[in-house]
Coordinates of C-alpha atoms in Angstrom, one line a residue:
Chain Z
M1 CA 75.3 123.4 80.5
S2 CA 74.6 123.5 76.9
L3 CA 75.8 126.5 75.0
E4 CA 73.6 125.7 72.0
K5 CA 70.8 128.0 71.1
I6 CA 67.3 126.5 71.3
T7 CA 65.5 127.1 68.0
N8 CA 62.4 124.9 68.7
P9 CA 60.4 126.3 71.6
F10 CA 59.2 122.8 72.5
D11 CA 62.8 121.9 73.4
A12 CA 62.8 124.3 76.3
R13 CA 63.3 122.5 79.5
H14 CA 60.1 121.5 81.2
W15 CA 59.3 119.2 84.1
I16 CA 56.3 117.1 84.8
G17 CA 55.3 115.9 88.3
H18 CA 56.5 116.8 91.7
M19 CA 59.4 119.3 91.6
E20 CA 61.9 119.2 94.3
A21 CA 64.2 122.2 94.1
E22 CA 67.9 121.6 94.6
Y23 CA 70.8 123.7 93.5
R24 CA 73.6 122.8 91.2
Y25 CA 76.6 125.0 91.2
T26 CA 79.2 125.3 88.4
L27 CA 82.8 125.5 89.6
G28 CA 83.4 128.5 87.4
I29 CA 86.2 129.1 84.9
A30 CA 89.0 129.6 87.5
G31 CA 87.4 127.0 89.8
E32 CA 87.4 124.3 87.2
R33 CA 91.1 124.5 86.6
F34 CA 91.8 124.8 90.4
F35 CA 89.9 121.6 91.2
K36 CA 91.2 119.8 88.1
E37 CA 94.8 120.4 89.4
I38 CA 93.8 119.1 92.8
K39 CA 92.1 116.0 91.4
E40 CA 94.6 115.1 88.7
N41 CA 97.9 116.5 89.9
E42 CA 97.6 117.0 93.7
R43 CA 98.6 120.6 93.2
I44 CA 97.2 123.6 95.0
M45 CA 97.3 126.5 92.5
G46 CA 97.0 130.2 92.9
V47 CA 96.7 132.9 90.2
K48 CA 98.8 136.0 90.1
C49 CA 97.8 139.6 89.3
P50 CA 100.9 141.0 87.7
K51 CA 99.8 144.6 88.3
C52 CA 98.9 144.3 92.0
E53 CA 101.6 141.6 92.6
V54 CA 99.1 139.5 94.5
V55 CA 98.7 135.7 94.2
F56 CA 95.1 134.7 95.0
V57 CA 94.4 131.3 96.6
P58 CA 91.9 130.0 95.7
P59 CA 92.4 131.3 92.2
R60 CA 89.9 133.6 90.5
L61 CA 89.2 134.9 87.0
Y62 CA 89.8 138.5 87.9
C63 CA 91.6 140.7 90.3
E64 CA 89.2 142.3 92.8
K65 CA 91.5 145.2 93.3
C66 CA 92.2 146.3 89.7
F67 CA 89.8 144.2 87.7
A68 CA 92.5 142.7 85.5
K69 CA 91.8 139.3 84.0
L70 CA 94.1 136.8 85.6
E71 CA 96.0 134.2 83.6
E72 CA 99.3 133.7 85.4
W73 CA 98.9 130.4 87.3
V74 CA 101.4 129.4 90.0
D75 CA 101.8 126.3 92.2
V76 CA 101.8 127.4 95.8
G77 CA 102.7 124.0 97.2
K78 CA 100.9 121.6 99.5
R79 CA 102.2 123.1 102.6
G80 CA 100.7 126.0 104.4
E81 CA 100.4 127.6 107.8
V82 CA 97.5 127.8 110.3
Y83 CA 96.4 131.4 110.3
T84 CA 93.6 130.8 112.8
Y85 CA 91.6 127.8 114.0
T86 CA 88.6 126.7 115.9
I87 CA 87.8 123.5 117.7
A88 CA 84.2 122.6 117.1
T89 CA 82.6 120.7 120.0
I90 CA 79.0 120.7 118.8
D91 CA 77.6 120.0 115.4
I92 CA 75.3 122.2 113.4
D93 CA 72.2 120.7 115.1
G94 CA 73.7 121.6 118.5
K95 CA 74.5 117.9 119.3
R96 CA 77.8 117.3 121.0
L97 CA 80.4 115.8 118.7
E98 CA 81.9 112.5 119.8
K99 CA 85.3 113.9 119.0
P100 CA 86.1 117.6 118.7
Q101 CA 86.9 118.7 115.1
I102 CA 89.6 121.2 114.3
Y103 CA 88.9 123.6 111.5
A104 CA 91.5 126.1 110.3
L105 CA 92.1 128.8 107.8
I106 CA 95.3 127.8 106.1
K107 CA 97.4 130.4 104.3
F108 CA 100.1 129.7 101.8
D109 CA 103.5 131.3 101.6
G110 CA 103.3 134.6 99.7
A111 CA 99.6 134.2 98.7
C112 CA 96.5 136.3 99.5
G113 CA 93.7 134.2 100.9
G114 CA 93.7 130.6 101.8
L115 CA 91.7 127.5 102.3
I116 CA 89.3 126.6 105.1
H117 CA 89.8 122.9 106.0
R118 CA 89.9 120.3 108.6
I119 CA 93.1 119.5 110.5
G120 CA 93.7 115.8 111.0
E121 CA 96.2 113.3 112.6
T122 CA 96.6 115.6 115.6
E123 CA 94.7 116.9 118.6
K124 CA 97.2 119.8 119.0
V125 CA 96.9 122.9 117.0
Y126 CA 98.3 126.4 117.2
I127 CA 98.4 129.6 115.1
G128 CA 101.5 129.4 113.0
M129 CA 101.6 125.6 112.8
K130 CA 102.9 124.3 109.5
V131 CA 100.5 121.9 107.8
E132 CA 100.4 119.8 104.7
A133 CA 97.5 118.7 102.5
V134 CA 96.5 115.0 102.6
F135 CA 94.8 114.0 99.4
K136 CA 92.1 111.3 99.1
P137 CA 93.0 108.3 96.9
P138 CA 92.6 109.2 93.1
S139 CA 89.6 107.0 92.7
E140 CA 87.7 108.9 95.4
R141 CA 88.3 112.3 94.0
K142 CA 85.4 114.3 92.6
A143 CA 87.0 117.7 91.8
S144 CA 85.8 119.0 95.1
I145 CA 87.4 120.8 98.0
N146 CA 87.0 117.5 99.8
D147 CA 89.5 115.8 97.4
I148 CA 91.8 117.1 100.1
A149 CA 90.9 114.9 103.0
Y150 CA 92.4 117.2 105.6
F151 CA 95.6 119.0 106.4
K152 CA 98.1 117.3 108.8
P153 CA 101.0 118.7 110.8
A154 CA 104.2 119.1 108.7
E155 CA 106.8 119.6 111.3
Chain N
M1 CA 76.8 170.3 103.5
F2 CA 76.4 166.8 102.3
G3 CA 73.2 166.2 100.3
K4 CA 70.8 168.8 99.4
K5 CA 68.9 168.8 102.7
R6 CA 69.8 168.2 106.3
V7 CA 68.0 165.2 107.8
A8 CA 66.7 164.7 111.3
I9 CA 65.2 161.8 113.2
V10 CA 62.1 163.0 115.0
G11 CA 60.6 159.8 116.4
A12 CA 61.6 156.2 117.1
G13 CA 60.0 152.9 118.3
V14 CA 61.2 149.5 119.2
T15 CA 59.1 146.4 120.0
L16 CA 59.9 143.7 122.6
F17 CA 62.7 141.5 121.5
R18 CA 61.9 137.8 122.3
R19 CA 62.8 134.4 121.1
N20 CA 59.3 133.7 119.7
L21 CA 56.7 136.4 119.5
K22 CA 53.1 135.7 118.6
E23 CA 53.0 138.6 116.2
T24 CA 53.8 138.1 112.5
G25 CA 56.7 140.1 110.9
K26 CA 54.2 142.5 109.4
E27 CA 52.5 143.1 112.8
L28 CA 55.9 143.7 114.5
S29 CA 56.7 146.2 111.7
Y30 CA 53.4 147.9 112.3
H31 CA 54.0 148.2 116.1
A32 CA 57.5 149.7 115.7
A33 CA 56.4 152.1 112.8
K34 CA 53.3 153.2 114.8
M35 CA 55.4 154.0 117.9
A36 CA 57.9 156.0 115.8
L37 CA 55.1 157.9 114.2
E38 CA 53.4 158.6 117.5
Q39 CA 56.6 159.9 119.0
A40 CA 57.0 162.2 115.9
G41 CA 53.4 163.3 116.3
M42 CA 52.8 162.3 112.7
E43 CA 50.3 160.2 110.8
L44 CA 51.0 157.7 108.1
R45 CA 49.6 160.2 105.5
D46 CA 52.5 162.5 106.4
I47 CA 55.0 159.9 105.2
Q48 CA 56.2 160.3 101.6
S49 CA 58.5 157.3 101.4
V50 CA 59.3 154.1 103.2
V51 CA 62.5 152.1 103.6
M52 CA 62.4 148.5 105.0
G53 CA 65.4 146.8 106.3
T54 CA 65.2 143.0 106.9
A55 CA 67.8 140.3 106.7
P56 CA 67.8 136.9 104.8
D57 CA 64.6 135.8 103.1
A58 CA 65.5 132.3 104.4
F59 CA 64.6 133.2 108.0
D60 CA 60.9 133.4 106.9
G61 CA 61.1 131.1 103.9
V62 CA 59.3 133.9 102.1
H63 CA 61.5 134.8 99.2
M64 CA 60.2 138.3 98.5
K65 CA 60.3 139.5 102.0
G66 CA 60.3 143.2 101.2
E67 CA 57.0 142.9 99.5
Y68 CA 55.7 140.5 102.2
L69 CA 56.4 143.1 104.9
A70 CA 55.5 146.2 103.0
D71 CA 52.0 147.0 104.4
G72 CA 53.2 146.5 108.0
A73 CA 55.9 149.1 107.3
G74 CA 53.2 151.6 106.1
A75 CA 54.2 151.4 102.4
Y76 CA 50.8 151.1 100.9
H77 CA 50.7 153.3 97.7
K78 CA 54.1 154.8 98.6
P79 CA 57.6 154.7 97.1
Y80 CA 59.1 151.7 98.9
T81 CA 62.5 150.1 99.0
R82 CA 63.8 147.1 100.9
V83 CA 67.5 147.1 101.6
F84 CA 69.6 144.2 102.7
V85 CA 73.3 144.0 103.6
G86 CA 73.2 141.1 106.1
G87 CA 73.8 142.0 109.7
G88 CA 74.7 145.5 108.5
T89 CA 71.1 146.1 107.4
G90 CA 69.9 147.7 110.7
V91 CA 72.2 150.7 110.4
F92 CA 72.2 150.7 106.6
A93 CA 68.4 151.1 106.4
P94 CA 68.4 154.6 108.1
L95 CA 71.4 155.5 105.8
A96 CA 69.1 154.6 102.9
G97 CA 66.4 156.7 104.5
W98 CA 68.9 159.5 104.8
W99 CA 69.5 159.7 101.1
H100 CA 65.8 159.6 100.4
V101 CA 65.5 162.9 102.2
A102 CA 69.0 164.4 101.7
S103 CA 68.5 164.1 98.0
G104 CA 65.6 166.5 98.2
Q105 CA 63.3 164.0 96.7
F106 CA 61.2 163.4 99.8
D107 CA 60.6 165.5 103.0
T108 CA 59.7 162.4 105.1
C109 CA 60.8 158.8 105.2
L110 CA 59.7 156.1 107.5
V111 CA 62.5 153.5 108.2
V112 CA 61.4 150.2 109.5
C113 CA 63.5 147.2 110.4
E114 CA 62.1 143.8 111.2
E115 CA 63.3 140.3 111.9
K116 CA 61.3 137.2 112.8
M117 CA 63.9 134.4 113.2
S118 CA 61.6 132.0 115.0
S119 CA 59.7 131.0 111.9
C120 CA 62.8 129.0 110.8
Y121 CA 62.4 125.9 112.8
P122 CA 64.0 124.3 114.8
H123 CA 66.7 126.9 114.6
P124 CA 67.5 129.8 112.2
Q125 CA 71.1 128.6 112.2
Y126 CA 70.0 126.4 109.3
A127 CA 69.3 129.5 107.2
F128 CA 72.9 130.6 107.7
T129 CA 74.3 127.5 106.2
T130 CA 73.6 128.7 102.7
I131 CA 75.4 132.0 103.1
F132 CA 78.7 130.3 102.3
D133 CA 80.4 129.8 99.0
P134 CA 78.8 126.6 97.6
V135 CA 82.0 125.3 96.0
L136 CA 84.8 126.2 98.4
E137 CA 83.2 126.3 101.8
R138 CA 79.9 124.5 102.1
P139 CA 81.3 121.1 101.3
I140 CA 83.5 121.5 104.4
G141 CA 80.4 121.9 106.5
M142 CA 80.8 125.6 107.5
N143 CA 78.6 127.1 110.1
L144 CA 78.3 130.6 111.4
I145 CA 79.6 130.0 115.0
W146 CA 82.9 128.7 113.9
I147 CA 83.8 131.3 111.4
F148 CA 83.4 133.8 114.2
A149 CA 85.5 131.5 116.3
L150 CA 88.2 131.8 113.7
E151 CA 88.0 135.5 113.8
M152 CA 87.9 135.8 117.6
N153 CA 90.9 133.5 117.9
R154 CA 92.9 135.6 115.4
Y155 CA 92.0 138.8 117.3
M156 CA 93.0 137.3 120.6
H157 CA 96.2 135.9 119.2
K158 CA 97.2 139.2 117.5
H159 CA 96.9 141.3 120.7
N160 CA 97.4 138.6 123.3
I161 CA 93.9 139.2 124.7
K162 CA 92.5 137.1 127.5
K163 CA 89.1 135.5 127.3
E164 CA 88.4 137.1 130.8
D165 CA 88.6 140.6 129.3
I166 CA 86.3 139.7 126.4
A167 CA 83.8 138.1 128.8
L168 CA 83.5 141.5 130.5
V169 CA 81.6 142.8 127.5
S170 CA 78.9 140.1 127.9
V171 CA 78.7 140.9 131.6
K172 CA 78.4 144.7 131.0
N173 CA 75.8 144.5 128.2
K174 CA 73.6 141.9 129.9
R175 CA 73.6 144.1 133.0
N176 CA 72.8 147.3 131.0
A177 CA 69.9 145.4 129.5
L178 CA 68.3 145.0 133.0
D179 CA 67.2 148.6 132.5
N180 CA 65.8 148.1 129.0
P181 CA 62.1 147.0 128.9
I182 CA 62.5 145.3 125.5
A183 CA 65.4 143.1 126.6
Q184 CA 65.3 139.3 126.1
L185 CA 68.5 138.3 127.9
A186 CA 69.0 140.8 130.7
A187 CA 70.9 139.3 133.6
N188 CA 73.5 139.9 136.3
I189 CA 76.2 137.4 135.3
T190 CA 79.9 137.1 136.1
V191 CA 83.0 136.6 134.1
E192 CA 83.1 133.1 135.5
D193 CA 79.6 132.3 134.2
V194 CA 80.8 133.2 130.7
L195 CA 84.0 131.2 131.1
N196 CA 82.2 128.2 132.5
S197 CA 79.4 128.2 129.8
E198 CA 79.4 125.5 127.2
V199 CA 82.1 125.6 124.6
M200 CA 80.5 125.7 121.1
A201 CA 83.5 126.2 118.9
W202 CA 86.6 127.3 120.8
P203 CA 87.1 130.1 121.7
V204 CA 83.3 130.8 121.4
Q205 CA 81.3 129.8 124.4
R206 CA 77.5 130.0 124.8
L207 CA 77.5 133.3 126.9
D208 CA 79.8 135.0 124.3
V209 CA 76.9 134.9 121.8
S210 CA 73.7 136.9 121.4
P211 CA 70.5 134.9 121.0
T212 CA 68.2 134.6 118.0
S213 CA 65.1 136.9 118.3
D214 CA 62.0 138.3 116.9
G215 CA 61.5 142.1 116.9
A216 CA 61.2 145.3 115.0
A217 CA 62.4 148.9 115.3
A218 CA 61.6 152.1 113.4
A219 CA 62.3 155.8 113.0
V220 CA 60.8 158.8 111.2
L221 CA 63.3 160.8 109.2
V222 CA 62.4 164.3 108.0
S223 CA 64.0 167.3 106.2
E224 CA 65.0 170.3 108.2
D225 CA 61.9 172.2 107.3
V226 CA 59.6 169.5 108.5
A227 CA 61.7 168.9 111.6
K228 CA 61.2 172.6 112.7
E229 CA 57.5 172.2 112.4
V230 CA 57.1 168.9 114.4
T231 CA 59.7 169.1 117.2
D232 CA 61.9 171.4 119.3
N233 CA 64.3 168.5 119.8
P234 CA 65.4 167.0 116.4
I235 CA 68.4 164.7 116.3
W236 CA 70.4 165.3 113.2
I237 CA 71.9 162.6 111.0
D238 CA 75.3 164.3 110.6
G239 CA 77.4 161.4 109.3
V240 CA 76.8 158.3 107.1
G241 CA 79.3 155.7 106.0
W242 CA 79.2 152.3 104.6
C243 CA 81.8 150.0 103.0
I244 CA 82.3 146.4 101.9
D245 CA 85.7 144.5 102.1
S246 CA 86.8 141.6 100.0
T247 CA 83.9 139.1 99.7
Q248 CA 86.5 136.4 100.0
W249 CA 86.8 136.6 103.8
T250 CA 89.9 134.4 103.7
N251 CA 91.7 137.3 102.0
R252 CA 91.3 139.7 104.9
D253 CA 93.3 140.1 108.1
L254 CA 90.7 138.9 110.5
Y255 CA 92.1 140.7 113.5
Y256 CA 90.9 144.1 112.4
P257 CA 87.7 145.3 110.5
D258 CA 89.2 147.6 107.9
Y259 CA 85.7 148.0 106.3
V260 CA 84.3 149.4 109.6
E261 CA 87.2 151.9 109.7
Y262 CA 86.5 153.0 106.1
A263 CA 82.8 153.4 106.8
A264 CA 83.6 155.3 110.0
R265 CA 86.0 157.6 108.3
M266 CA 83.4 158.4 105.7
A267 CA 80.8 159.3 108.4
Y268 CA 83.3 161.2 110.5
K269 CA 84.5 163.3 107.6
M270 CA 80.9 164.3 106.8
A271 CA 80.3 165.1 110.5
G272 CA 83.5 167.0 110.8
I273 CA 84.8 164.7 113.6
K274 CA 88.6 164.7 113.9
N275 CA 89.1 163.0 117.2
P276 CA 86.4 160.3 117.6
P277 CA 87.2 159.3 121.3
K278 CA 87.0 162.9 122.4
E279 CA 84.1 164.0 120.2
I280 CA 81.8 161.0 120.6
D281 CA 79.8 160.9 123.8
V282 CA 78.0 157.6 123.5
A283 CA 78.4 154.6 121.1
E284 CA 76.5 151.6 120.1
P285 CA 79.0 149.3 118.4
Y286 CA 77.5 146.1 117.0
D287 CA 77.8 143.3 119.5
P288 CA 76.4 140.0 118.3
F289 CA 79.4 138.4 120.0
D290 CA 81.2 139.9 123.0
Y291 CA 84.6 140.2 121.1
K292 CA 82.8 142.0 118.3
E293 CA 82.1 145.1 120.5
L294 CA 85.8 145.3 121.1
H295 CA 86.6 144.7 117.4
H296 CA 84.2 147.4 116.4
M297 CA 85.3 150.0 118.9
E298 CA 88.7 149.7 117.3
G299 CA 87.3 149.8 113.8
L300 CA 85.2 152.9 114.8
L301 CA 88.5 154.5 115.8
L302 CA 87.2 155.0 119.4
C303 CA 90.6 153.6 120.6
K304 CA 93.8 152.1 119.3
K305 CA 94.0 148.6 117.8
G306 CA 94.0 146.1 120.6
E307 CA 93.1 148.7 123.3
A308 CA 89.4 148.1 123.6
P309 CA 89.7 145.2 126.1
K310 CA 91.8 147.5 128.4
L311 CA 89.2 150.3 128.2
T312 CA 86.5 147.7 129.1
R313 CA 88.5 146.4 132.0
E314 CA 89.0 149.9 133.3
G315 CA 85.3 150.7 133.2
V316 CA 85.6 153.4 130.5
T317 CA 82.8 151.8 128.5
Q318 CA 80.3 151.5 131.4
R319 CA 77.3 153.8 131.3
D320 CA 79.0 156.2 133.7
G321 CA 82.4 155.9 132.1
D322 CA 84.1 158.3 129.7
L323 CA 83.0 156.4 126.6
P324 CA 79.8 154.4 127.3
T325 CA 79.2 151.6 124.8
C326 CA 76.0 149.8 124.3
P327 CA 74.0 151.5 127.1
S328 CA 70.9 149.8 125.6
G329 CA 72.2 146.4 126.6
G330 CA 73.2 145.7 123.0
L331 CA 72.5 142.5 121.2
L332 CA 74.0 140.4 124.0
G333 CA 71.5 141.8 126.4
C334 CA 68.5 142.9 124.4
G335 CA 68.6 140.1 121.8
N336 CA 69.5 139.9 118.1
P337 CA 66.6 140.2 115.6
I338 CA 69.2 141.0 113.0
A339 CA 68.0 144.1 111.1
A340 CA 65.9 145.3 114.0
A341 CA 68.9 144.9 116.4
G342 CA 71.0 147.4 114.4
M343 CA 68.1 149.8 114.1
M344 CA 67.5 149.5 117.8
K345 CA 71.0 150.9 118.3
V346 CA 70.1 153.9 116.2
C347 CA 66.9 154.4 118.2
E348 CA 68.9 154.1 121.4
I349 CA 71.4 156.8 120.4
F350 CA 68.4 159.0 119.4
W351 CA 66.8 158.6 122.8
Q352 CA 70.1 159.0 124.6
L353 CA 70.8 162.3 122.8
R354 CA 67.3 163.5 123.6
G355 CA 67.7 162.6 127.2
E356 CA 64.8 160.1 126.9
A357 CA 66.6 156.9 127.8
G358 CA 65.1 156.6 131.3
K359 CA 67.0 154.3 133.6
R360 CA 69.5 153.7 130.8
Q361 CA 70.3 157.4 130.4
V362 CA 74.0 158.1 130.1
P363 CA 74.8 161.0 132.4
G364 CA 76.2 164.4 131.2
D365 CA 75.6 166.7 128.3
L366 CA 75.5 164.3 125.3
R367 CA 76.0 166.0 121.9
T368 CA 77.2 163.3 119.6
G369 CA 76.6 159.5 119.3
V370 CA 77.5 156.8 116.8
A371 CA 75.8 153.5 116.0
Q372 CA 77.3 150.8 113.8
A373 CA 76.4 147.4 112.4
W374 CA 78.3 144.7 110.7
G375 CA 77.2 142.1 108.2
D376 CA 77.2 140.0 105.1
L377 CA 80.0 137.4 105.5
M378 CA 82.0 139.4 108.1
Q379 CA 82.9 142.2 105.6
Y380 CA 80.2 144.9 105.7
G381 CA 80.3 148.0 107.9
S382 CA 77.5 150.6 108.2
V383 CA 78.0 153.7 110.5
I384 CA 75.7 156.6 111.4
V385 CA 76.6 159.7 113.4
L386 CA 73.8 161.5 115.2
R387 CA 73.9 164.9 116.8
R388 CA 71.7 167.0 119.0

């Protein structure tokens, strides 16, 4: 996104021909740093609200409880715990999956929130299971939540 | 008193709930609104303001749905507002109607809720895929069924609840719906039927879930002065409450809906209710999934945390029990046209308190009822308390 002001009205964006709408989302200010840390450093970061003493994962620009701007970043580690899970047996089109897929909400020690992700390298899962992020090879990373391939058992 | 004027419901109407109705959304709105006006003994010209409740634009693919439905809701040349808080809309719309009248600005308000999910083809589930965070959640391939599965699993884990006990809600509500002429999925089923139904995303199975539906529901809200003119049997809106929790649903403890409790406390305070299980005679907690009725009973403070499955097992929530829940048949039995489903619950409490629920009538001297809906991304609670 350009931050420059347009001074010539003919420079305003226009489009000729068939227009197919798609959506492009920015990661946001906090999101950009979060995904950069995943992509470049294999680190999962949170951000702390000093007033509310809460560490938010994923990190955010502001505290939703007190509206403070958050700047104190902390590494919460690659390991988390399965807070709850589901085993999907059909896909979004209602078709039966060849292999059931485990999805879990993974919480990190001392942090508020967590990450929704796939659980891999196991067919067994339970609430409270310790898991660890498995990152994709550096060349395949795109600053996306899918730069983490999945979480695997860490016990 | 809360607000400048006391507000009553004097008429209600609900259309058939079906998977695919021939009527357009506007026509469904018209039928429900017309029925509500007829019961109130009023004409459209008596209506000073209109509130429309309808859920995501994406169901219809008409991205100005409030305007699209306006004439069917009777809003031509009238002050008109469309409200939308996801699944919570059906109970939030009459709350918005309440403040139209309670503020003293209007003496009458027609509240109409509509949903036509069948336009989204082949399945409205697709419209739900864009409700998730585009950066953190959509790339994982989220869908609605499995986030509820995550919540249900946490609820079961926290209180050590068996699926058999949760299935009893589906059995009860589908059976209650046999007495409801609007119902889409009324049936006599067993716990085994639920437990043997297809697993969609563990622990959610097919018969744990309400269907997608088309339908509409409406009510006429009036000030005390008008109520005295048009009826001997007004039902008062004595409590309203609404609340949103963290929009980051990962930040919440999924086993308990805090936001429903906050909304309920707001409504109970206004209604002067100190002991909800004792003072509430009939309840319509929101039941798009069977575990949600239990979750919401607890959030509504109708029982202790984790106690709702026990009450269900003991028959307390049956129509002839001490605390009947979803005597209408709920969303599990009647169907789930999102906003219309919540509003149907408000209409049901209205009819129950008036003694007009026919075969569905809860026995006894009913004075107070509560209806509740739940929405957005699992963090919105809307609660209404009605009194005779």
